[in-house]
PDB file of C-alpha atoms in Angstrom:
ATOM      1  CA  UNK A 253       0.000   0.000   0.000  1.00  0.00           C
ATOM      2  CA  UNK A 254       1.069   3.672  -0.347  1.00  0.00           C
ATOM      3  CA  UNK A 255       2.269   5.211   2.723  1.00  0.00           C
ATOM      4  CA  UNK A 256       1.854   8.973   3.319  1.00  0.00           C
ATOM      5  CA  UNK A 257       4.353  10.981   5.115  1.00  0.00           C
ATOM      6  CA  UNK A 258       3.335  14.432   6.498  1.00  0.00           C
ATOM      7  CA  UNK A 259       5.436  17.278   7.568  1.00  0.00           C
ATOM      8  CA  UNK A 260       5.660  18.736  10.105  1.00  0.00           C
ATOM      9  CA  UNK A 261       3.832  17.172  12.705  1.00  0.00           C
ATOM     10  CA  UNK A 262       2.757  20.080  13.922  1.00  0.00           C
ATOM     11  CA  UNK A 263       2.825  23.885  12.574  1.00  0.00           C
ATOM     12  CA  UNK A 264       2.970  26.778  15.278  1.00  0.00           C
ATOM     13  CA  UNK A 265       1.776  29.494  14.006  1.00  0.00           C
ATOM     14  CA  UNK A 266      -0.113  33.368  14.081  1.00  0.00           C
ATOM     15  CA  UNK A 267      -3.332  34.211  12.739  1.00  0.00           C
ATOM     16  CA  UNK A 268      -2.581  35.831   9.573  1.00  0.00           C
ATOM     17  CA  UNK A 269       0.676  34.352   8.448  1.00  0.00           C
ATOM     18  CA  UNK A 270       1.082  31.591   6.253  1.00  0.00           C
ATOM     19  CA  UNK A 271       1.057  27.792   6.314  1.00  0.00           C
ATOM     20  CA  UNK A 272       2.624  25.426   4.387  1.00  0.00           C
ATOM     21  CA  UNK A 273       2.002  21.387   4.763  1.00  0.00           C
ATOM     22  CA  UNK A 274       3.962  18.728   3.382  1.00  0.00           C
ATOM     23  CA  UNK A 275       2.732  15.307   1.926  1.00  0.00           C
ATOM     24  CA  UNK A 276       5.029  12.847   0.517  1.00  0.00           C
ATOM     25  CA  UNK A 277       4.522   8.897  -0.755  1.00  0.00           C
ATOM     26  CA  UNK A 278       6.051   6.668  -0.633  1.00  0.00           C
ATOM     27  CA  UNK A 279       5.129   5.644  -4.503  1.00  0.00           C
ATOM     28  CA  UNK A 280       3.877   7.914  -7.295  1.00  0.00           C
ATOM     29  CA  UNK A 281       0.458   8.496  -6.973  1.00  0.00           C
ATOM     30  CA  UNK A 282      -1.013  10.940  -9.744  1.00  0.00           C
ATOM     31  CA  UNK A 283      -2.400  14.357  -8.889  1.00  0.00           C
ATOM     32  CA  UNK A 284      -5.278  13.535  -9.952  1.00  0.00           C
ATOM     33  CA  UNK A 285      -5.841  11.420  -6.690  1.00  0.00           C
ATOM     34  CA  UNK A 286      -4.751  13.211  -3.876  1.00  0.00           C
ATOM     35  CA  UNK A 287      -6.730  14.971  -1.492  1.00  0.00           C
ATOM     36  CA  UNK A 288      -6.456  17.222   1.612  1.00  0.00           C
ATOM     37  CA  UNK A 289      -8.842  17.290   4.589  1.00  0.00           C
ATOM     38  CA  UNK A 290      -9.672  19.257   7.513  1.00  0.00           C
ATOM     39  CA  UNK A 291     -10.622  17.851  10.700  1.00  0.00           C
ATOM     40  CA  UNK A 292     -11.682  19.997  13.781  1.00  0.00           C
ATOM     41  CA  UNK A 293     -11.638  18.491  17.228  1.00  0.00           C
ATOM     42  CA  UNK A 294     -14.667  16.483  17.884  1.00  0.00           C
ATOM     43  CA  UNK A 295     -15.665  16.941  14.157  1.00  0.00           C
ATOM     44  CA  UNK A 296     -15.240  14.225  10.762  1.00  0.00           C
ATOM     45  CA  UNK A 297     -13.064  15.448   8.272  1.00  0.00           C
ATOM     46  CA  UNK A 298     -14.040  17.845   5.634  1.00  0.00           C
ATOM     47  CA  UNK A 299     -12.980  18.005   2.276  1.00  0.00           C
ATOM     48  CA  UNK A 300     -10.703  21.305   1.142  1.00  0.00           C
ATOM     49  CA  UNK A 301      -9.071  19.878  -1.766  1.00  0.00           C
ATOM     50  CA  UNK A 302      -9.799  17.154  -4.433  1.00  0.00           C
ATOM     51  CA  UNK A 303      -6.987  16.204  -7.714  1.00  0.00           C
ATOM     52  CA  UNK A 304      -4.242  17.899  -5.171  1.00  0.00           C
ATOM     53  CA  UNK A 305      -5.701  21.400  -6.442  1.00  0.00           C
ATOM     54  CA  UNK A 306      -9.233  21.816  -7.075  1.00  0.00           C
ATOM     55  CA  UNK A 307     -11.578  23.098  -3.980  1.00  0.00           C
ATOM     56  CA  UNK A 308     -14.399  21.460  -2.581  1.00  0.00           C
ATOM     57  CA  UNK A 309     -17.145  23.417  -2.622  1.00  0.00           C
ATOM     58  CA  UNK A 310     -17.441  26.394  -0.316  1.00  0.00           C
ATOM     59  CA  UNK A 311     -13.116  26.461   0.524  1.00  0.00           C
ATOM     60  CA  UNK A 312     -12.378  29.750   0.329  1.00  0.00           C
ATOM     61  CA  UNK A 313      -9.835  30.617  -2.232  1.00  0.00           C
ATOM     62  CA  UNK A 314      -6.857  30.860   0.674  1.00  0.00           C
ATOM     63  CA  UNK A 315      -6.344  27.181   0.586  1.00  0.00           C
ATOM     64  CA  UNK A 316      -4.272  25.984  -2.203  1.00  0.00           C
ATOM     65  CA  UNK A 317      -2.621  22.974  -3.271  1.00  0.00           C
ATOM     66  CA  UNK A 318       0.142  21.686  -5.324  1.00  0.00           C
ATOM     67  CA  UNK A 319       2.290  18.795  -6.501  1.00  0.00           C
ATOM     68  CA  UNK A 320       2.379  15.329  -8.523  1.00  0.00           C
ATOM     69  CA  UNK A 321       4.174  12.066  -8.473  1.00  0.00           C
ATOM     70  CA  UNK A 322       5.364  11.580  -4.777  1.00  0.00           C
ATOM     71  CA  UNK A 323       5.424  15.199  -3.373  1.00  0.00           C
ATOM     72  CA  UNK A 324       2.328  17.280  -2.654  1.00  0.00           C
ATOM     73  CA  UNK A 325       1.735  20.962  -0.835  1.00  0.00           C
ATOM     74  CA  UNK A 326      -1.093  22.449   0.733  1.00  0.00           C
ATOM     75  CA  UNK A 327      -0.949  26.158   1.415  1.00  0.00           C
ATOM     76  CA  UNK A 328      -3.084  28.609   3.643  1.00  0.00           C
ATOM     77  CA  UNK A 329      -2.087  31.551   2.881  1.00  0.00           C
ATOM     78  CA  UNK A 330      -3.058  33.799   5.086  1.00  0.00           C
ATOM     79  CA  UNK A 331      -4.580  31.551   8.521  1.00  0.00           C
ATOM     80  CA  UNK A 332      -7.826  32.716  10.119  1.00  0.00           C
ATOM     81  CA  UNK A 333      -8.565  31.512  13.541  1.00  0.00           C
ATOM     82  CA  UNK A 334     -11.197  28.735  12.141  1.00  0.00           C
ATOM     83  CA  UNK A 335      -8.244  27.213  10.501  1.00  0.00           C
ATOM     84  CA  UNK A 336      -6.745  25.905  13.437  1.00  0.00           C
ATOM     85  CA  UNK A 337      -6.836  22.164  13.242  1.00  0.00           C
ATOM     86  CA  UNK A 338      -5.432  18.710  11.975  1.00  0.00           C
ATOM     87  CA  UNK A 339      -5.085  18.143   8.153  1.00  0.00           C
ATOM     88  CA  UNK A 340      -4.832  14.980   6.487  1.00  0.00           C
ATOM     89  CA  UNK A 341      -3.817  14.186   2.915  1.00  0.00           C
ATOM     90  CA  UNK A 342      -5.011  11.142   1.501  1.00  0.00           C
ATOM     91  CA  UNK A 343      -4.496   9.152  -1.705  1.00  0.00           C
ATOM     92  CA  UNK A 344      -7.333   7.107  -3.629  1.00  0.00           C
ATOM     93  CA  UNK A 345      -5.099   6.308  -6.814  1.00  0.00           C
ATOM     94  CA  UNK A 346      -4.172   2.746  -5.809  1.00  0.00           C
ATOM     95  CA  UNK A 347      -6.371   0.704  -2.948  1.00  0.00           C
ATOM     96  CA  UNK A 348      -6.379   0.678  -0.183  1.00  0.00           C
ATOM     97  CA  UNK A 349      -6.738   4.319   0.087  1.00  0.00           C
ATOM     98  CA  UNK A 350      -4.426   5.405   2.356  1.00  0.00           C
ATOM     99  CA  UNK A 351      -4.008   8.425   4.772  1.00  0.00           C
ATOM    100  CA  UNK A 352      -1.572  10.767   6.425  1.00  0.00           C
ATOM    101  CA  UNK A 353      -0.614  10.916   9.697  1.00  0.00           C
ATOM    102  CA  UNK A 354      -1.976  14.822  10.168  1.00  0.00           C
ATOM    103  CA  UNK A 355      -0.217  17.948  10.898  1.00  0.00           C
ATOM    104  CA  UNK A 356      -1.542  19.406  13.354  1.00  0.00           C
ATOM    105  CA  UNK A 357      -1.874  23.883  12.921  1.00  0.00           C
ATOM    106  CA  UNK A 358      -1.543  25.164  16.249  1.00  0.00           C
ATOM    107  CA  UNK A 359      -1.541  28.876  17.532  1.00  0.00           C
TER     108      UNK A 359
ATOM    109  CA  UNK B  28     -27.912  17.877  -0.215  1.00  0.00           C
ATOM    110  CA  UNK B  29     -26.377  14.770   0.623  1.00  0.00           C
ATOM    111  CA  UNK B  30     -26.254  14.025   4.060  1.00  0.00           C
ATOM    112  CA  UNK B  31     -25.364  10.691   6.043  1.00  0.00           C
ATOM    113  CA  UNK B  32     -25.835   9.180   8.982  1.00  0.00           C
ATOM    114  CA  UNK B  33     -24.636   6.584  10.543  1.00  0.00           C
ATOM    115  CA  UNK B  34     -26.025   4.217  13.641  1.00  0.00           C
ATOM    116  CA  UNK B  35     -25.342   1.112  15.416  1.00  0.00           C
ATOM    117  CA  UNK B  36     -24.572  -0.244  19.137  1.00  0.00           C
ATOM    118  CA  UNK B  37     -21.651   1.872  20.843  1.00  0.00           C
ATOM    119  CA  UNK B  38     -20.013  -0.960  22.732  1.00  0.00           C
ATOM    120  CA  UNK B  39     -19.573  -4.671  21.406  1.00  0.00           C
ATOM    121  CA  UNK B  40     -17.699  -7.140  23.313  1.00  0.00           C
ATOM    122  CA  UNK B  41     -14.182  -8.874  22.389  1.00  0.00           C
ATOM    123  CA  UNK B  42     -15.030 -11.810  19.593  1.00  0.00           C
ATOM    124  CA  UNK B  43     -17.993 -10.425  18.381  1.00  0.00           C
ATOM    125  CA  UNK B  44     -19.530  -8.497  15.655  1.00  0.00           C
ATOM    126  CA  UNK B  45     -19.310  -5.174  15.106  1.00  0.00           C
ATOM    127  CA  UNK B  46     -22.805  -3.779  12.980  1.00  0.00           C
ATOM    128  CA  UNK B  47     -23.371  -0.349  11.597  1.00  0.00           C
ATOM    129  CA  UNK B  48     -25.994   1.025   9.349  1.00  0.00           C
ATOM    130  CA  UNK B  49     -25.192   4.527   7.315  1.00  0.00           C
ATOM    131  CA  UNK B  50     -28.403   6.397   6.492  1.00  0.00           C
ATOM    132  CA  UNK B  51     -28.536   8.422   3.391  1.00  0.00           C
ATOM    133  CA  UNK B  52     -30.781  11.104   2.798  1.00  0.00           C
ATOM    134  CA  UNK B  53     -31.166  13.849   0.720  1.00  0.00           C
ATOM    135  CA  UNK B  54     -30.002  11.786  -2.766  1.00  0.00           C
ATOM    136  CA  UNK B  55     -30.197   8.526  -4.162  1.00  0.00           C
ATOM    137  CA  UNK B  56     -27.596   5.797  -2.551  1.00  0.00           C
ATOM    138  CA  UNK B  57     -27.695   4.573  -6.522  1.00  0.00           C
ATOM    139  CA  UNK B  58     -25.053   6.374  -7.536  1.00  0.00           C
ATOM    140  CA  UNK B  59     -21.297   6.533  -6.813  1.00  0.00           C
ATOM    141  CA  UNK B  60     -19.753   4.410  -4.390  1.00  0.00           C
ATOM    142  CA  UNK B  61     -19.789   4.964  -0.464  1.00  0.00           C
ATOM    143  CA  UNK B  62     -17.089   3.870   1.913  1.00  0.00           C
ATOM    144  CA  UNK B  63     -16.859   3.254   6.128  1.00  0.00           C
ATOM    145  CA  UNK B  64     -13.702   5.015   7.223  1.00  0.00           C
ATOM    146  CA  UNK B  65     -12.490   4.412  10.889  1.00  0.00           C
ATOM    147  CA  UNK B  66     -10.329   6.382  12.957  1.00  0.00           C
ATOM    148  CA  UNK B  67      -9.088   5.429  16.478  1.00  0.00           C
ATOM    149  CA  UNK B  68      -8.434   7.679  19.382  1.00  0.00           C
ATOM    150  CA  UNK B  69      -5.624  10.205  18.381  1.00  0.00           C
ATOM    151  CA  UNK B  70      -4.745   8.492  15.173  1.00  0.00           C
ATOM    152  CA  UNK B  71      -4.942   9.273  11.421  1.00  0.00           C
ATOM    153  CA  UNK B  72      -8.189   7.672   9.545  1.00  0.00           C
ATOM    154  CA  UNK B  73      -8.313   4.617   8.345  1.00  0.00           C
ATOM    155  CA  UNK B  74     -10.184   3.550   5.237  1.00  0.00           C
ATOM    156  CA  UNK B  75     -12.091   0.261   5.937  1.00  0.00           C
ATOM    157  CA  UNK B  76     -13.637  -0.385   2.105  1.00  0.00           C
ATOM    158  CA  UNK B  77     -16.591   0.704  -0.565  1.00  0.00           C
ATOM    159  CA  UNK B  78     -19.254  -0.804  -2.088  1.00  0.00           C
ATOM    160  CA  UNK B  79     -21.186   0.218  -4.689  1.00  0.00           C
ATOM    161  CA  UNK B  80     -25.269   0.242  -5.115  1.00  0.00           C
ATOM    162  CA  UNK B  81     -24.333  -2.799  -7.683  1.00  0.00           C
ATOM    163  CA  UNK B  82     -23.158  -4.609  -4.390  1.00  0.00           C
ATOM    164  CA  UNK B  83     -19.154  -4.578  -5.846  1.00  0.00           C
ATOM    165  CA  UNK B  84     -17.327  -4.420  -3.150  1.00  0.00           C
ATOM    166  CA  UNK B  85     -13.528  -3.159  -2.776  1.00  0.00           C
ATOM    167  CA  UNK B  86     -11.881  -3.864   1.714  1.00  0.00           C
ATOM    168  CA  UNK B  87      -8.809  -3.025   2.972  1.00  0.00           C
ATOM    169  CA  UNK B  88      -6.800  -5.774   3.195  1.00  0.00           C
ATOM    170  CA  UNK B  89      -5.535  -5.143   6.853  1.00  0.00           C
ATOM    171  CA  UNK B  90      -9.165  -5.853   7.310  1.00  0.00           C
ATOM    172  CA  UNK B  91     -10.762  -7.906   4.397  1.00  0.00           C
ATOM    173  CA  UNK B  92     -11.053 -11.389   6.356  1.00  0.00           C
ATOM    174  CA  UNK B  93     -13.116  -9.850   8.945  1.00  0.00           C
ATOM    175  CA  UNK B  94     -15.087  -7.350   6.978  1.00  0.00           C
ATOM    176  CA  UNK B  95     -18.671  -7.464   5.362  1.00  0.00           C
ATOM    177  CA  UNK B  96     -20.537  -4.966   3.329  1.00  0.00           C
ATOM    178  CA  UNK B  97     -23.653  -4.450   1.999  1.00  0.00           C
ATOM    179  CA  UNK B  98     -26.458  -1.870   0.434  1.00  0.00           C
ATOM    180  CA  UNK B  99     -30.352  -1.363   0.551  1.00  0.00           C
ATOM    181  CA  UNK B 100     -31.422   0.442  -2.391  1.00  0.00           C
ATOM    182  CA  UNK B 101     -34.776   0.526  -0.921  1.00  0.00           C
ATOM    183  CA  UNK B 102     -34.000   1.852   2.159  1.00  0.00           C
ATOM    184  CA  UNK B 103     -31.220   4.305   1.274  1.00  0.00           C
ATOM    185  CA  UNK B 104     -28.711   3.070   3.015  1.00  0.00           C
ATOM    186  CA  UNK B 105     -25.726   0.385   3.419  1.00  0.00           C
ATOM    187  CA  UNK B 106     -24.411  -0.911   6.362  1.00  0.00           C
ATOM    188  CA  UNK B 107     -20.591  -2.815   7.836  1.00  0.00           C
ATOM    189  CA  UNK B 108     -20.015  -5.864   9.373  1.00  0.00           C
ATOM    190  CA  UNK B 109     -16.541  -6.362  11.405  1.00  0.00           C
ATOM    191  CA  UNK B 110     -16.528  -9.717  13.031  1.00  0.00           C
ATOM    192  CA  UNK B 111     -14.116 -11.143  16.042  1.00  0.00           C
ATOM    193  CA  UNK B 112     -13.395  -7.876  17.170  1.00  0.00           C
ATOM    194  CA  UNK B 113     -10.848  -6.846  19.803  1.00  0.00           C
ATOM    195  CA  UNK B 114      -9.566  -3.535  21.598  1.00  0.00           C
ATOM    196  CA  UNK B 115      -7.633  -2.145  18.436  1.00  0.00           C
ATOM    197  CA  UNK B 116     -10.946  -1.824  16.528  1.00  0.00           C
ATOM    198  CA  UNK B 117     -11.978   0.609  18.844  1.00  0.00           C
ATOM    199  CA  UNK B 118     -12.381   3.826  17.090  1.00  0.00           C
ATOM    200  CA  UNK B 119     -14.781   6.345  16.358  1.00  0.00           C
ATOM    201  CA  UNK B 120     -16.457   4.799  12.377  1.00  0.00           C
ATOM    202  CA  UNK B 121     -17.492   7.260   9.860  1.00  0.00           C
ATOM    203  CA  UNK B 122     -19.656   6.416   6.501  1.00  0.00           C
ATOM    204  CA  UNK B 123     -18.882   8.457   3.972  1.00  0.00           C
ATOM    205  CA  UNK B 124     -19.700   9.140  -0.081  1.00  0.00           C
ATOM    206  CA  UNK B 125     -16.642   7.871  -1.679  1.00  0.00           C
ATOM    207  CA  UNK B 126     -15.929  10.024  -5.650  1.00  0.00           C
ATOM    208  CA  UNK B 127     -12.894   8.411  -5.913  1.00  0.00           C
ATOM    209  CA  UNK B 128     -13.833   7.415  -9.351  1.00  0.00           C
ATOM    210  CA  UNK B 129     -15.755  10.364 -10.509  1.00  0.00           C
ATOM    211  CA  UNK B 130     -14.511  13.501 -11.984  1.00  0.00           C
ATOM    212  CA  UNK B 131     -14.290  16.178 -14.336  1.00  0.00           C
ATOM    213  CA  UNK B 132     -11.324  17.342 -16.431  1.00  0.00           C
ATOM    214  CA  UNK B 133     -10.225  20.843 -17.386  1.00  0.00           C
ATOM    215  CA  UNK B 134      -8.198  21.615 -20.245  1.00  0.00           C
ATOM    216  CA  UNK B 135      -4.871  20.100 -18.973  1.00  0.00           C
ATOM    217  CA  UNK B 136      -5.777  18.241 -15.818  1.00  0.00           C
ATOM    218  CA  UNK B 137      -8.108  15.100 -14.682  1.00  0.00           C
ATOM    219  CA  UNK B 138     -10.074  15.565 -11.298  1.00  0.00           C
ATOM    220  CA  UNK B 139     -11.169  12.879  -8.880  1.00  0.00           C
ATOM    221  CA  UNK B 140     -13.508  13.987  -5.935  1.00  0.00           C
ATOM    222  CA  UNK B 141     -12.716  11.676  -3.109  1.00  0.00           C
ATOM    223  CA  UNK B 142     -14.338  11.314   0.214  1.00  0.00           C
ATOM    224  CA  UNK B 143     -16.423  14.439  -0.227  1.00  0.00           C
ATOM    225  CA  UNK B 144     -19.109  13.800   2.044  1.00  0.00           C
ATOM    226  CA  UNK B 145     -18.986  12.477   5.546  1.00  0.00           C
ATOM    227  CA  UNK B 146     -21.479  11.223   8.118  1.00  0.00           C
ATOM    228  CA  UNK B 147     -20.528  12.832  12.074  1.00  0.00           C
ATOM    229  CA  UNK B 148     -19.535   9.024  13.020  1.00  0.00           C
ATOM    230  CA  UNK B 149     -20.186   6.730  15.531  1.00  0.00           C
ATOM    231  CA  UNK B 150     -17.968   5.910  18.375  1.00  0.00           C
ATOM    232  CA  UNK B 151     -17.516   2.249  18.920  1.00  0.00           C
ATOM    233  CA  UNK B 152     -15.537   0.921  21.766  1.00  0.00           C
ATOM    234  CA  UNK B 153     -14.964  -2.997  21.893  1.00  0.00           C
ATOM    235  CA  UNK B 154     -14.836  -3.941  26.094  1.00  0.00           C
ATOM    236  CA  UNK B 155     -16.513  -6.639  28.022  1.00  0.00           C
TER     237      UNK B 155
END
């Protein structure tokens, strides 16, 4: 199976500045099967990103995302206070889908 | 829009079955695949398997000798079996609509939706 590998673990971090997460494989998967989630304590994970670029419906345009083969980055580029919380990238290009193990966005 | 829900006992004991039930409403379960994700306390998620409403079925193979699925059309939803369970499958279990294999493409670029809806979960703790 295809093992994700997030970096870092965890972000500290100011409202306002910028974030960038890491998501690497550990075999090529192709863009066009990588996602990123959001998950809030006590809450499932929510879709942000779909094809390692395109938004789910109702992201705001400061999440971004980028990458193919075995290297992928998702990018908040300026954090609100909502956007505190763990992200997970996940991979659906080869089964078992697979998942990250989260960085966590701290204040 | 879509929304699911999912039910079923919150305890089981060691050795025994594990049964959950996702409820679907607002749109038809006959149409794109739909997956049961777990994800135990303080750990990444964990994708358990799909099925589709033509009953094809895809499991995780960590899991696959233990795990059943299956789908009521009629009823709107599908539901996950996980027999001879123990402590590790504890872990909250979330349904979910699974586009893994639908998409769009622009001009340069092919896009596959994912796991793009999820159900709140269920929290499931295996004890005697």
């Amino acid at each position: 199976e295809i093992v994700l590998t997030q970096s870092p673990g965890t972000l500290s971090l100011s409202p306002g500045e910028r974030a960038t997460l890491a998501c690497r494989a550990s075999e090529s998967v192709g863009s066009s099967y990588l996602a990123w989630y959001q998950q809030k304590s006590g809450q499932a994970p929510r879709l942000l990103l779909f094809g390692a670029s395109a938004r789910a419906t109702g992201i705001p345009d400061r999440f971004s995302g980028s990458g193919s083969w075995t290297g992928f980055t998702l990018t908040i580029s300026r954090l609100e206070p909502e956007d505190f919380a763990v992200y997970y990238c996940q991979q659906y290009g080869s089964s078992p889908w697979t998942f990250g193990q989260g960085t966590k966005v701290e204040i | 829009q879509v929304q699911l829900q999912e039910s079923g006992p919150g305890l089981v004991k060691p050795s025994e079955t594990l049964s959950l039930t996702c409820n679907v409403s607002g749109g038809s379960i006959s149409i794109f695949y739909w997956s049961w994700i777990r994800q135990p306390p303080g750990k990444a998620p964990e994708w358990i398997g799909s099925i589709h409403h033509s009953g094809s079925t895809s499991f995780n193979p960590s899991l696959k000798s233990r795990v059943t699925m299956s789908i009521d059309t009629s009823k709107n939803q599908f539901s996950l079996r996980l027999r001879s369970v123990t402590a590790a499958d504890t872990a909250i279990y979330y349904c979910a609509r699974d586009r893994s294999r639908d998409g769009y493409k622009d001009q340069t670029n092919y896009y596959y939706y994912g796991l793009d809806v999820w159900g709140q979960g269920t929290t499931v703790t295996v004890s005697s």
